[in-house]
Tab-separated table of C-alpha atoms and ligand atoms in Angstrom:
chain	number	residue	atom	x	y	z
A	11	MET	CA	-12.066	117.472	51.890
A	12	ARG	CA	-13.069	114.013	50.690
A	13	ALA	CA	-10.243	111.481	50.712
A	14	LEU	CA	-9.605	107.760	50.868
A	15	ARG	CA	-8.306	106.510	54.201
A	16	TYR	CA	-7.608	103.189	55.934
A	17	ASP	CA	-7.024	102.483	59.613
A	18	ARG	CA	-5.370	99.066	59.272
A	19	TYR	CA	-3.555	97.079	56.603
A	20	GLY	CA	-5.841	94.642	54.831
A	21	PRO	CA	-7.985	93.841	51.780
A	22	PRO	CA	-9.586	96.556	49.584
A	23	GLU	CA	-12.565	96.728	52.006
A	24	VAL	CA	-10.398	98.648	54.524
A	25	LEU	CA	-10.539	101.684	52.188
A	26	GLU	CA	-13.084	104.293	53.274
A	27	VAL	CA	-14.131	107.635	51.793
A	28	VAL	CA	-13.918	110.115	54.695
A	29	ASP	CA	-14.021	113.868	55.346
A	30	LEU	CA	-10.662	115.258	56.454
A	31	ASP	CA	-9.227	118.717	57.062
A	32	GLU	CA	-7.544	120.060	53.959
A	33	PRO	CA	-3.751	119.603	54.146
A	34	VAL	CA	-1.698	122.700	55.003
A	35	PRO	CA	1.478	123.140	52.930
A	36	ARG	CA	4.705	123.428	54.901
A	37	GLU	CA	7.464	125.842	53.914
A	38	GLY	CA	8.833	124.681	50.545
A	39	GLU	CA	5.586	122.911	49.598
A	40	LEU	CA	2.666	123.659	47.311
A	41	LYS	CA	-0.977	122.836	47.878
A	42	ILE	CA	-2.566	121.228	44.808
A	43	ARG	CA	-6.213	120.640	44.015
A	44	VAL	CA	-6.323	117.095	42.587
A	45	ARG	CA	-8.253	116.880	39.324
A	46	ALA	CA	-7.111	113.339	38.518
A	47	ALA	CA	-5.094	110.565	40.144
A	48	SER	CA	-4.196	107.126	38.808
A	49	LEU	CA	-3.985	103.630	40.224
A	50	ASN	CA	-0.778	101.610	40.426
A	51	PRO	CA	-0.278	98.093	41.844
A	52	LEU	CA	1.988	99.755	44.431
A	53	ASP	CA	-1.064	101.386	46.084
A	54	ALA	CA	-2.660	97.975	46.638
A	55	LYS	CA	0.604	96.438	47.892
A	56	ILE	CA	1.048	99.177	50.508
A	57	ARG	CA	-2.625	98.951	51.573
A	58	ALA	CA	-2.314	95.162	51.929
A	59	GLY	CA	0.727	95.615	54.194
A	60	HIS	CA	3.293	94.047	51.848
A	61	LEU	CA	5.760	96.828	52.693
A	62	ARG	CA	4.940	96.926	56.420
A	63	LEU	CA	8.394	95.685	57.434
A	64	LEU	CA	10.127	98.658	55.826
A	65	PRO	CA	10.807	101.121	58.656
A	66	MET	CA	10.404	104.196	56.421
A	67	VAL	CA	6.758	103.352	55.563
A	68	ASP	CA	4.247	105.331	57.687
A	69	ARG	CA	1.716	103.022	59.327
A	70	PRO	CA	-2.085	103.399	59.085
A	71	PRO	CA	-4.153	105.442	59.527
A	72	ARG	CA	-3.038	106.669	56.153
A	73	GLY	CA	-4.171	107.672	52.685
A	74	ASN	CA	-3.729	105.736	49.458
A	75	GLY	CA	-2.458	106.574	45.959
A	76	VAL	CA	0.662	108.373	44.757
A	77	ASP	CA	0.169	109.727	41.203
A	78	PHE	CA	-1.848	112.922	40.705
A	79	ALA	CA	-2.459	115.929	38.450
A	80	GLY	CA	-4.250	119.189	39.173
A	81	GLU	CA	-3.639	122.845	39.831
A	82	ILE	CA	-1.784	124.816	42.476
A	83	VAL	CA	-4.078	126.570	44.961
A	84	GLY	CA	-1.611	127.646	47.660
A	85	THR	CA	1.948	127.644	48.958
A	86	GLY	CA	3.669	127.355	52.308
A	87	GLY	CA	6.198	129.982	51.219
A	88	GLY	CA	9.812	129.637	50.142
A	89	VAL	CA	8.883	128.350	46.655
A	90	SER	CA	9.546	130.322	43.483
A	91	GLY	CA	8.473	129.699	39.898
A	92	TYR	CA	5.079	128.255	40.868
A	93	PHE	CA	1.837	130.225	41.158
A	94	PRO	CA	-1.841	129.605	41.908
A	95	GLY	CA	-3.686	128.254	38.883
A	96	MET	CA	-0.568	126.603	37.413
A	97	ARG	CA	-1.287	123.041	36.267
A	98	VAL	CA	1.120	120.412	37.590
A	99	PHE	CA	1.398	116.655	37.954
A	100	GLY	CA	3.609	114.338	39.963
A	101	SER	CA	3.816	111.541	42.482
A	102	LEU	CA	3.721	111.600	46.292
A	103	SER	CA	6.186	109.602	48.363
A	104	PRO	CA	4.728	106.095	48.780
A	105	PHE	CA	6.212	105.995	52.274
A	106	ARG	CA	4.322	108.959	53.730
A	107	ARG	CA	0.836	109.013	55.251
A	108	ALA	CA	-0.817	111.311	52.689
A	109	GLY	CA	-2.362	109.795	49.550
A	110	SER	CA	-3.318	111.218	46.164
A	111	PHE	CA	-6.845	109.721	46.217
A	112	ALA	CA	-8.053	112.956	47.814
A	113	GLU	CA	-9.306	116.388	46.805
A	114	TYR	CA	-6.043	118.123	47.834
A	115	VAL	CA	-2.396	117.124	48.271
A	116	CYS	CA	0.779	118.992	49.256
A	117	ALA	CA	4.040	118.394	47.400
A	118	ALA	CA	7.477	119.978	47.069
A	119	PRO	CA	8.636	121.211	43.639
A	120	ASP	CA	11.102	118.329	43.296
A	121	ARG	CA	8.133	115.922	43.070
A	122	ILE	CA	6.146	117.769	40.380
A	123	ALA	CA	6.388	119.155	36.843
A	124	ALA	CA	4.267	121.588	34.838
A	125	THR	CA	1.488	119.981	32.808
A	126	PRO	CA	1.662	121.111	29.151
A	127	ASP	CA	-1.479	122.858	27.820
A	128	ALA	CA	-2.048	120.060	25.307
A	129	VAL	CA	-2.032	117.377	28.018
A	130	THR	CA	-5.201	116.802	30.096
A	131	ASP	CA	-5.082	116.201	33.842
A	132	ALA	CA	-6.334	112.640	33.273
A	133	VAL	CA	-3.450	111.923	30.896
A	134	ALA	CA	-0.862	113.596	33.157
A	135	ALA	CA	-2.031	111.577	36.171
A	136	THR	CA	-1.333	108.289	34.364
A	137	LEU	CA	2.303	109.139	33.700
A	138	PRO	CA	4.600	109.270	36.759
A	139	ILE	CA	4.978	105.692	38.028
A	140	ALA	CA	3.942	103.710	34.943
A	141	ALA	CA	5.462	105.775	32.125
A	142	GLY	CA	8.369	106.794	34.389
A	143	THR	CA	9.240	103.123	34.868
A	144	ALA	CA	8.926	102.361	31.146
A	145	VAL	CA	11.125	105.279	30.091
A	146	GLN	CA	13.739	104.608	32.784
A	147	ALA	CA	13.848	100.954	31.705
A	148	PHE	CA	14.772	101.748	28.114
A	149	THR	CA	16.928	104.847	28.692
A	150	VAL	CA	18.851	104.112	31.898
A	151	ASP	CA	18.679	100.437	32.834
A	152	ALA	CA	18.653	98.835	29.376
A	153	PRO	CA	19.137	101.689	26.892
A	154	LEU	CA	17.528	100.928	23.537
A	155	GLU	CA	18.599	102.394	20.220
A	156	ARG	CA	17.169	102.254	16.722
A	157	GLY	CA	17.361	98.715	15.303
A	158	MET	CA	17.835	96.960	18.655
A	159	THR	CA	15.440	94.188	19.683
A	160	ALA	CA	13.327	94.067	22.842
A	161	LEU	CA	10.910	91.603	24.425
A	162	VAL	CA	8.278	93.169	26.711
A	163	ILE	CA	6.535	90.596	28.939
A	164	GLY	CA	3.217	91.963	30.247
A	165	ALA	CA	2.774	94.547	27.499
A	166	ALA	CA	-0.898	95.421	28.078
A	167	GLY	CA	-0.693	96.822	31.617
A	168	GLY	CA	0.150	100.254	32.959
A	169	VAL	CA	3.938	99.964	32.628
A	170	GLY	CA	3.896	97.569	29.672
A	171	HIS	CA	1.764	99.665	27.328
A	172	PHE	CA	4.061	102.647	27.870
A	173	ALA	CA	7.156	100.426	27.462
A	174	VAL	CA	6.002	99.232	24.028
A	175	GLN	CA	5.243	102.803	22.922
A	176	PHE	CA	8.591	104.128	24.140
A	177	ALA	CA	10.591	101.278	22.587
A	178	LYS	CA	8.882	101.961	19.235
A	179	HIS	CA	9.497	105.697	19.709
A	180	VAL	CA	13.276	105.068	19.836
A	181	GLY	CA	13.077	102.766	16.797
A	182	ALA	CA	13.517	99.352	18.395
A	183	HIS	CA	11.974	96.106	17.091
A	184	VAL	CA	9.490	95.031	19.775
A	185	THR	CA	8.106	91.596	20.574
A	186	ALA	CA	5.351	91.887	23.188
A	187	THR	CA	3.389	89.315	25.209
A	188	CYS	CA	-0.084	89.707	26.685
A	189	GLY	CA	-3.269	87.743	27.360
A	190	ALA	CA	-5.583	86.720	24.491
A	191	ASP	CA	-8.061	89.534	25.259
A	192	ASN	CA	-5.348	92.157	24.822
A	193	LEU	CA	-3.766	91.025	21.517
A	194	ASP	CA	-5.512	93.661	19.376
A	195	PHE	CA	-4.849	96.345	21.975
A	196	VAL	CA	-1.090	95.630	22.033
A	197	ARG	CA	-1.009	95.491	18.221
A	198	SER	CA	-2.526	98.981	18.253
A	199	LEU	CA	0.539	100.150	20.211
A	200	ARG	CA	2.639	99.267	17.115
A	201	ALA	CA	4.474	96.283	18.626
A	202	ASP	CA	6.099	94.357	15.755
A	203	VAL	CA	5.259	90.880	17.074
A	204	VAL	CA	2.438	90.285	19.571
A	205	LEU	CA	2.173	86.924	21.334
A	206	ASP	CA	-0.497	85.381	23.561
A	207	TYR	CA	1.602	84.325	26.554
A	208	THR	CA	-0.508	81.201	27.139
A	209	ALA	CA	0.617	79.853	23.742
A	210	ASP	CA	4.031	81.483	23.179
A	211	ASP	CA	6.000	83.507	25.720
A	212	GLY	CA	8.607	84.682	23.195
A	213	ILE	CA	11.323	82.678	24.980
A	214	ARG	CA	11.962	80.034	22.348
A	215	PRO	CA	14.755	78.750	20.076
A	216	GLY	CA	15.815	81.249	17.426
A	217	ALA	CA	14.671	84.337	19.308
A	218	ARG	CA	17.346	86.964	20.126
A	219	TYR	CA	16.780	90.141	22.175
A	220	ASP	CA	19.087	92.948	23.244
A	221	ALA	CA	16.722	93.620	26.146
A	222	VAL	CA	14.067	91.565	27.883
A	223	PHE	CA	11.825	93.698	30.113
A	224	ASP	CA	9.606	91.473	32.238
A	225	VAL	CA	7.038	93.900	33.595
A	226	ALA	CA	4.761	91.133	34.874
A	227	GLY	CA	7.423	89.208	36.815
A	228	ARG	CA	6.796	85.895	35.071
A	229	SER	CA	10.375	84.964	34.152
A	230	SER	CA	13.912	85.095	35.496
A	231	TRP	CA	17.328	85.559	33.943
A	232	ARG	CA	17.751	81.757	34.004
A	233	THR	CA	14.656	81.275	31.827
A	234	VAL	CA	15.565	84.005	29.310
A	235	ARG	CA	19.381	83.766	29.101
A	236	GLU	CA	19.269	81.592	25.943
A	237	VAL	CA	17.351	84.306	24.041
A	238	LEU	CA	19.376	87.255	25.346
A	239	ALA	CA	22.132	88.648	23.135
A	240	PRO	CA	25.656	88.025	24.541
A	241	GLU	CA	25.662	91.541	26.032
A	242	GLY	CA	21.888	91.677	26.484
A	243	ILE	CA	20.138	92.994	29.578
A	244	TYR	CA	17.354	91.284	31.515
A	245	LEU	CA	15.154	93.665	33.504
A	246	ASN	CA	12.233	93.103	35.801
A	247	THR	CA	10.194	95.310	38.099
A	248	ASN	CA	10.942	93.567	41.416
A	249	GLY	CA	7.177	93.078	41.670
A	250	SER	CA	7.266	90.414	44.408
A	251	ALA	CA	9.610	89.088	47.088
A	252	SER	CA	10.366	86.002	44.957
A	253	ALA	CA	11.184	88.220	41.940
A	254	VAL	CA	13.600	90.257	44.092
A	255	LEU	CA	15.373	87.088	45.265
A	256	ALA	CA	15.544	85.639	41.717
A	257	THR	CA	16.935	88.940	40.442
A	258	MET	CA	19.605	89.028	43.140
A	259	ALA	CA	20.637	85.472	42.262
A	260	GLY	CA	20.609	86.295	38.540
A	261	THR	CA	22.727	89.416	39.067
A	262	LEU	CA	25.467	87.326	40.686
A	263	THR	CA	25.368	84.315	38.351
A	264	SER	CA	25.115	86.337	35.141
A	265	ARG	CA	28.354	88.120	36.057
A	266	LEU	CA	30.129	84.790	36.455
A	267	ALA	CA	28.578	83.275	33.315
A	268	GLY	CA	29.343	86.014	30.768
A	269	ARG	CA	28.532	89.570	29.771
A	270	GLN	CA	24.741	89.516	30.073
A	271	ARG	CA	23.394	91.755	32.821
A	272	VAL	CA	20.437	91.504	35.199
A	273	VAL	CA	18.683	94.566	36.631
A	274	GLY	CA	15.890	94.769	39.201
A	275	LEU	CA	14.428	98.113	38.231
A	276	MET	CA	13.790	100.671	40.979
A	277	LEU	CA	12.100	103.812	39.694
A	278	ARG	CA	13.997	107.017	40.446
A	279	GLY	CA	11.298	109.577	39.755
A	280	GLY	CA	11.083	113.289	40.432
A	281	ALA	CA	10.837	116.591	38.593
A	282	PRO	CA	13.410	115.934	35.794
A	283	ALA	CA	11.873	112.536	34.991
A	284	TRP	CA	8.335	113.968	35.004
A	285	GLN	CA	9.408	116.841	32.701
A	286	ARG	CA	10.618	114.305	30.194
A	287	LEU	CA	7.313	112.420	30.400
A	288	ALA	CA	5.400	115.678	29.902
A	289	ALA	CA	7.330	116.338	26.683
A	290	LEU	CA	6.743	112.780	25.423
A	291	ALA	CA	3.006	113.053	26.178
A	292	GLN	CA	2.782	116.470	24.530
A	293	ALA	CA	4.413	115.037	21.398
A	294	ARG	CA	2.016	112.076	21.645
A	295	SER	CA	4.983	109.693	21.702
A	296	LEU	CA	3.342	108.326	24.844
A	297	VAL	CA	-0.461	108.075	24.739
A	298	PRO	CA	-2.004	106.418	27.812
A	299	HIS	CA	-4.919	104.076	27.435
A	300	VAL	CA	-7.449	104.951	30.170
A	301	ARG	CA	-9.675	101.907	30.617
A	302	ALA	CA	-11.886	103.530	33.258
A	303	THR	CA	-12.407	106.768	35.165
A	304	ILE	CA	-13.799	106.212	38.641
A	305	GLY	CA	-14.587	108.167	41.818
A	306	LEU	CA	-12.984	107.638	45.242
A	307	ALA	CA	-15.656	105.077	46.137
A	308	GLY	CA	-14.660	102.937	43.135
A	309	VAL	CA	-10.997	102.508	44.110
A	310	ALA	CA	-11.512	99.403	46.265
A	311	GLU	CA	-13.178	97.507	43.400
A	312	ALA	CA	-10.521	98.672	40.930
A	313	GLN	CA	-7.739	97.491	43.266
A	314	ARG	CA	-9.418	94.086	43.496
A	315	ALA	CA	-9.120	93.863	39.706
A	316	ILE	CA	-5.459	94.934	39.806
A	317	GLU	CA	-4.756	92.239	42.383
A	318	ARG	CA	-6.066	89.611	39.960
A	319	GLY	CA	-3.013	90.501	37.851
A	320	HIS	CA	-4.688	91.389	34.553
A	321	GLY	CA	-5.521	94.765	33.145
A	322	ARG	CA	-5.272	97.045	30.169
A	323	GLY	CA	-3.611	100.471	30.426
A	324	LYS	CA	-4.519	102.695	33.356
A	325	VAL	CA	-7.431	103.523	35.675
A	326	VAL	CA	-7.934	107.210	36.496
A	327	VAL	CA	-9.540	108.494	39.712
A	328	ASP	CA	-11.514	111.749	39.599
A	329	PRO	CA	-12.112	112.841	43.226
A	330	ALA	CA	-15.037	115.027	42.113
A	331	LEU	CA	-17.069	111.992	40.922
B	514	LIG	N1	10.190	98.518	40.835
B	514	LIG	C1	9.533	99.606	40.451
B	514	LIG	O1	10.057	100.730	40.599
B	514	LIG	C2	8.165	99.447	39.831
B	514	LIG	C3	7.585	100.520	39.154
B	514	LIG	C4	6.344	100.339	38.549
B	514	LIG	C5	5.697	99.089	38.636
B	514	LIG	N2	6.280	98.087	39.334
B	514	LIG	C6	5.626	96.761	39.412
B	514	LIG	O2	5.490	96.272	38.098
B	514	LIG	C7	4.383	95.386	38.021
B	514	LIG	C8	3.492	95.761	36.851
B	514	LIG	O3	2.929	97.058	37.050
B	514	LIG	P1	1.759	97.570	36.083
B	514	LIG	O4	1.378	98.922	36.535
B	514	LIG	O5	2.146	97.367	34.669
B	514	LIG	O6	0.588	96.515	36.468
B	514	LIG	P2	-0.787	96.218	35.701
B	514	LIG	O7	-1.275	97.433	35.007
B	514	LIG	O8	-1.674	95.569	36.708
B	514	LIG	O9	-0.403	95.164	34.567
B	514	LIG	C9	-0.030	93.848	34.865
B	514	LIG	C10	0.033	93.076	33.552
B	514	LIG	O10	0.601	91.792	33.799
B	514	LIG	C11	0.169	90.974	32.727
B	514	LIG	N3	0.314	89.548	32.978
B	514	LIG	C12	-0.338	88.785	33.890
B	514	LIG	N4	0.083	87.516	33.770
B	514	LIG	C13	1.008	87.480	32.767
B	514	LIG	C14	1.800	86.448	32.182
B	514	LIG	N5	1.752	85.188	32.611
B	514	LIG	N6	2.641	86.784	31.169
B	514	LIG	C15	2.738	88.049	30.732
B	514	LIG	N7	2.000	89.070	31.240
B	514	LIG	C16	1.146	88.772	32.256
B	514	LIG	C17	-1.279	91.335	32.540
B	514	LIG	O11	-1.568	91.110	31.172
B	514	LIG	P3	-2.981	90.554	30.657
B	514	LIG	O12	-4.035	91.460	31.246
B	514	LIG	O13	-2.851	90.700	29.158
B	514	LIG	O14	-3.109	89.143	31.153
B	514	LIG	C18	-1.327	92.837	32.923
B	514	LIG	O15	-1.490	93.634	31.783
B	514	LIG	C19	3.700	95.475	39.384
B	514	LIG	O16	4.120	94.404	40.189
B	514	LIG	C20	4.214	96.786	39.941
B	514	LIG	O17	4.140	96.868	41.347
B	514	LIG	C21	7.496	98.227	39.934
């Protein structure tokens, strides 16, 4: 099969399209023909070696990519309720050697969910990490209810554009920040107030939010505490080592200073979370924006763009292109 591979950590140029043996499912696993995969910043961070010190991360040579959608073509036995031809989507473990930028992957049922008929493979492949993070943010970490107020920082990207849609779905009032080129796009997501972050970051006198979700990692609890409600929650995505440290400091100090809370979000995905995303996509409560569909050979260039830190919606990979 054709797949992306790299033999050493490094820049996007280390990615190569190679021919590999098709993976063989182990007992309890399914073999899935990948019809679509999607890019996440995580793929580029692992490829660059940012997680190399974590002992559970398999070293190169390894594949790249985690999110995928496609159809079941085989089983290693010991799996019930799944059959060849069934359409599924999910996310591979980021720690393991196999990647989803490939023609076939193997996954256990606890990492996948059925793809509804009304949802295309391209749409399903955009959901797990990005929409999973957005939905977890506003259901588990900082639950939003009708009438509450939220600030989403970095609203145009993969996570952000789903976060705005989900916050509106539950009836919250949403202020969203993005770059000047993305203002109309974020307005189209039904955000109530859309701000160009170079002119107004939403953190200003008079503003009051029940939740601040900094997807882009541009703030800290210290910089937003004045605009958080007394019991408000500040969330970020732990996108860099400095964000993790600032979040840890904020978690401690916020507890001493009052009732505001600080959360460094860690996605807890898996079958139940993906089933919920499937239902939201089927109901069109979450509609991904796919800015490009590329082949395996285009992933390196697309990751270069992701590393520049700007982007709109999601990029889909079709391994057949
Ligand atoms: N902890 C977890 O479990 C978890 C899960 C998912 C994602 N993440 C992390 O979350 C981060 C975002 O992921 P993503 O998929 O949304 O990335 P993405 O699609 O690349 O989007 C990044 C966004 O950041 C925005 N941005 C850049 N500078 C900004 C600024 N100064 N103010 C406000 N926004 C700014 C960009 O907006 P413009 O293009 O408009 O400039 C862009 O849309 C990544 O670091 C990712 O690794 C963590």
